[in-house]
Amino acid sequence: MDIRALVFDVFGTVVDWRSGVARDIRRLVPDVDAEAFADAWRSQYLPSLDQVRRGELPWTNLDELHRASLDELLAEYGVPNTPESVRAELVLAWHRLDPWPDSVPGLERLKKRFVIASLSNGHVALLVNMAKHGGLPWDTVLSAELFEHYKGDPEAYLGAARLLGLPPEQVMMVAAHIDDLAAARACGLRTAYVHRPQEYGSQPAVPPPSSDPEADVSVASLTELAEHLNA
C-alpha cells in the first residue's frame, strides 16, 4: 500500500466519549444515571445526522444537534428545569473528551511517517478544543463541517483526500466503526479497523466485532497500527 496520509474518526476511535460525557453529567446533573443518560444522548447522534443528510434540516453543526437532543432527554429523564447555563456546559462536554491510553503514543508514532488528520463529524471548533484538551497531535483538523456533509456521504471522504492533495487510494481511513470504513472504501480510500470493545462500557449491549474482514488491516490499538505500518 502506498499510503501517504491517515484520517481518523474521533468519537470512540481516538477518544472515550462515554466516560467523558458521563463524568460531566454526573457533575452537573447528579440526579440522573450518568452512564444511561450518556448512552441515550449518543443514541440520538445518528438519527440527528440523518435528518441533515436527508435535507430535513439545513446544515447544522454537532453542538446544535447535541443541544436539541439534550433538551429532549432532560425532559425525558425528569429534570426539565435544568438551567440554561448547565445545558450549555453539558454540550461542551463533547469538546473535552479524553483519549484512549494508546491514542496519543500511537498518533505520535504515525505522525513521523504519515500526515495525520481528524476526519470527524465534529465541527472544527469542537475538534480543536478536543485536541488541546487531550494533546492530540494532528497535522491538520478535517471536519464534515468543511464539506457540509456528514460522514457516510462521499463528499466527506473525497473532500478530505482533495484537501490533502492526494488520490483517495493514498489515504487511509482509521475508525472503530465498520459502517464508516465501508463508506470510505466505497470512495476508494484504504481502511484500518480499530477494535474498541470499551466504547459503550464494559458490557455493551452489542459488542463490536474484533475485526473487519473487508479492511486492509484490523488492530486493537493505534500503537499496534503504527507497528503494522512500520511507523
Coordinates of C-alpha atoms in Angstrom, one line a residue:
M1 CA 0.0 0.0 0.0
D2 CA 1.3 3.4 -0.9
I3 CA -0.3 5.3 2.0
R4 CA 0.6 9.0 2.4
A5 CA -2.0 10.1 4.9
L6 CA -4.2 8.7 7.7
V7 CA -7.5 10.3 8.6
F8 CA -9.2 9.3 11.8
D9 CA -12.7 9.0 13.1
V10 CA -12.5 10.6 16.5
F11 CA -15.5 9.7 18.8
G12 CA -14.9 6.2 20.0
T13 CA -11.9 5.6 17.9
V14 CA -9.4 8.2 19.3
V15 CA -11.3 9.4 22.4
D16 CA -13.5 7.8 25.0
W17 CA -16.7 9.8 24.6
R18 CA -18.8 7.7 27.1
S19 CA -16.6 8.2 30.1
G20 CA -16.1 11.9 29.4
V21 CA -19.7 12.7 28.8
A22 CA -20.9 10.7 31.8
R23 CA -18.3 12.5 34.0
D24 CA -19.8 15.9 33.2
I25 CA -23.4 14.6 33.5
R26 CA -22.5 13.2 37.0
R27 CA -21.1 16.6 38.0
L28 CA -23.8 18.8 36.5
V29 CA -27.0 16.8 36.8
P30 CA -26.4 14.5 39.8
D31 CA -30.0 13.3 39.9
V32 CA -29.8 11.1 36.8
D33 CA -28.0 7.9 35.9
A34 CA -25.0 9.4 34.2
E35 CA -24.0 6.4 32.1
A36 CA -27.5 5.7 30.9
F37 CA -28.0 9.4 30.1
A38 CA -24.7 9.4 28.1
D39 CA -25.8 6.3 26.2
A40 CA -29.2 7.8 25.4
W41 CA -27.7 11.0 24.2
R42 CA -25.3 9.2 21.9
S43 CA -28.2 7.1 20.6
Q44 CA -29.6 10.4 19.2
Y45 CA -26.4 11.1 17.3
L46 CA -27.0 9.1 14.1
P47 CA -30.7 10.0 13.8
S48 CA -29.8 13.7 14.1
L49 CA -27.1 13.3 11.4
D50 CA -29.6 11.5 9.1
Q51 CA -32.0 14.5 9.4
V52 CA -29.3 16.7 7.9
R53 CA -28.3 14.1 5.3
R54 CA -31.9 13.8 4.1
G55 CA -32.4 17.6 3.9
E56 CA -34.9 17.7 6.7
L57 CA -32.6 20.1 8.4
P58 CA -30.2 22.6 6.8
W59 CA -26.5 22.2 7.6
T60 CA -26.4 22.1 11.4
N61 CA -23.2 21.6 13.4
L62 CA -22.8 18.9 16.1
D63 CA -23.1 21.4 19.1
E64 CA -26.6 22.4 17.8
L65 CA -27.6 18.8 17.2
H66 CA -26.4 17.8 20.6
R67 CA -28.3 20.7 22.2
A68 CA -31.5 19.8 20.5
S69 CA -31.4 16.1 21.7
L70 CA -30.2 17.2 25.2
D71 CA -33.3 19.3 25.7
E72 CA -35.5 16.4 24.8
L73 CA -33.6 14.0 27.1
L74 CA -33.6 16.3 30.1
A75 CA -37.4 16.4 30.0
E76 CA -37.5 12.6 29.5
Y77 CA -35.2 12.0 32.5
G78 CA -37.3 14.2 34.8
V79 CA -35.1 17.2 35.0
P80 CA -36.8 19.7 32.6
N81 CA -35.9 22.7 34.8
T82 CA -32.1 22.3 34.3
P83 CA -30.7 25.8 33.9
E84 CA -29.6 27.2 30.6
S85 CA -26.0 27.6 31.9
V86 CA -25.9 23.9 32.8
R87 CA -27.3 22.9 29.4
A88 CA -24.6 24.9 27.6
E89 CA -21.9 23.4 29.8
L90 CA -23.1 19.8 29.1
V91 CA -22.9 20.4 25.3
L92 CA -19.2 21.4 25.9
A93 CA -18.6 18.0 27.5
W94 CA -18.1 16.7 23.9
H95 CA -15.2 19.2 23.5
R96 CA -13.2 17.8 26.4
L97 CA -13.1 14.0 25.9
D98 CA -10.0 12.1 27.0
P99 CA -8.0 10.0 24.5
W100 CA -7.8 6.2 24.9
P101 CA -4.4 5.4 26.6
D102 CA -2.9 4.3 23.3
S103 CA -4.1 7.2 21.2
V104 CA -1.5 9.9 21.7
P105 CA 1.5 7.5 21.7
G106 CA 0.1 5.8 18.5
L107 CA -0.6 9.1 16.8
E108 CA 2.9 10.5 17.6
R109 CA 4.5 7.4 16.0
L110 CA 2.3 7.5 13.0
K111 CA 2.9 11.3 12.5
K112 CA 6.6 10.6 12.0
R113 CA 5.8 8.7 8.8
F114 CA 2.4 10.0 7.6
V115 CA 0.3 13.1 7.5
I116 CA -2.4 12.5 10.2
A117 CA -5.7 14.3 10.4
S118 CA -9.0 14.0 12.1
L119 CA -12.0 13.2 9.8
S120 CA -14.9 13.6 12.2
N121 CA -18.5 14.7 12.2
G122 CA -17.5 17.1 15.0
H123 CA -17.1 20.7 13.8
V124 CA -13.7 22.4 13.6
A125 CA -14.0 24.3 16.9
L126 CA -15.0 21.2 18.8
L127 CA -12.1 19.2 17.3
V128 CA -9.6 21.9 18.0
N129 CA -10.8 22.2 21.6
M130 CA -10.6 18.4 22.0
A131 CA -7.1 18.3 20.5
K132 CA -5.9 20.9 23.0
H133 CA -7.6 19.1 25.9
G134 CA -6.2 15.7 25.1
G135 CA -2.9 16.6 23.4
L136 CA -3.9 15.1 20.0
P137 CA -1.0 15.8 17.6
W138 CA -2.9 16.3 14.4
D139 CA -1.1 17.8 11.4
T140 CA -4.5 19.3 10.4
V141 CA -8.1 19.2 11.6
L142 CA -10.5 18.0 8.9
S143 CA -14.2 18.0 9.7
A144 CA -17.5 17.2 8.0
E145 CA -18.2 20.9 8.5
L146 CA -15.7 21.8 5.8
F147 CA -17.8 19.9 3.2
E148 CA -21.2 20.4 4.8
H149 CA -21.7 16.7 4.5
Y150 CA -21.6 14.2 7.4
K151 CA -19.7 11.0 7.0
G152 CA -21.4 8.3 5.1
D153 CA -21.7 10.9 2.3
P154 CA -18.9 10.6 -0.3
E155 CA -18.3 14.3 -0.1
A156 CA -16.7 13.9 3.3
Y157 CA -14.1 11.2 2.3
L158 CA -13.4 12.6 -1.1
G159 CA -13.2 16.1 0.2
A160 CA -10.6 15.0 2.8
A161 CA -8.4 13.4 0.1
R162 CA -8.8 16.5 -2.1
L163 CA -7.7 18.9 0.7
L164 CA -4.7 16.7 1.5
G165 CA -3.8 16.8 -2.2
L166 CA -3.8 13.1 -2.6
P167 CA -5.8 10.5 -4.6
P168 CA -8.2 8.5 -2.4
E169 CA -6.1 5.3 -2.6
Q170 CA -3.2 7.1 -0.8
V171 CA -5.4 8.0 2.2
M172 CA -6.3 5.5 4.9
M173 CA -9.5 6.0 7.0
V174 CA -9.0 4.7 10.5
A175 CA -12.1 4.0 12.5
A176 CA -13.7 1.8 15.2
H177 CA -17.0 1.7 13.2
I178 CA -17.5 -0.7 10.3
D179 CA -20.1 1.5 8.5
D180 CA -17.7 4.4 8.4
L181 CA -15.0 2.2 6.9
A182 CA -17.4 0.8 4.3
A183 CA -18.4 4.3 3.2
A184 CA -14.7 5.3 2.9
R185 CA -13.8 2.1 0.9
A186 CA -16.7 2.9 -1.5
C187 CA -14.8 6.2 -2.2
G188 CA -11.5 4.4 -2.9
L189 CA -9.8 5.0 0.5
R190 CA -7.8 2.4 2.2
T191 CA -9.2 1.4 5.6
A192 CA -8.0 0.3 9.1
Y193 CA -10.3 -1.0 11.8
V194 CA -9.6 -0.4 15.4
H195 CA -11.3 -2.7 17.9
R196 CA -12.6 -0.6 20.8
P197 CA -14.6 -3.0 23.0
Q198 CA -15.0 -0.4 25.8
E199 CA -16.6 2.3 23.7
Y200 CA -20.0 1.6 25.2
G201 CA -18.7 0.5 28.6
S202 CA -17.6 -2.9 30.0
Q203 CA -20.8 -4.7 29.0
P204 CA -22.1 -3.2 25.7
A205 CA -25.5 -4.4 24.5
V206 CA -23.9 -5.2 21.1
P207 CA -20.2 -5.9 21.4
P208 CA -18.2 -4.6 18.4
P209 CA -16.6 -7.2 16.2
S210 CA -12.9 -8.0 16.8
S211 CA -12.0 -7.3 13.2
D212 CA -13.3 -6.0 9.9
P213 CA -12.6 -8.6 7.2
E214 CA -13.1 -6.0 4.5
A215 CA -10.5 -3.6 6.0
D216 CA -6.9 -3.6 4.9
V217 CA -5.9 -4.0 8.5
S218 CA -7.6 -4.7 11.8
V219 CA -5.8 -3.8 15.1
A220 CA -6.5 -3.4 18.8
S221 CA -4.8 0.0 19.3
L222 CA -3.2 2.9 17.5
T223 CA 0.2 1.7 18.7
E224 CA -0.5 -1.6 17.0
L225 CA -1.4 0.3 13.9
A226 CA 1.9 2.1 14.0
E227 CA 3.7 -1.1 14.3
H228 CA 1.8 -2.6 11.4
L229 CA 2.6 0.4 9.2
N230 CA 6.2 0.5 10.2
A231 CA 5.9 3.8 11.9

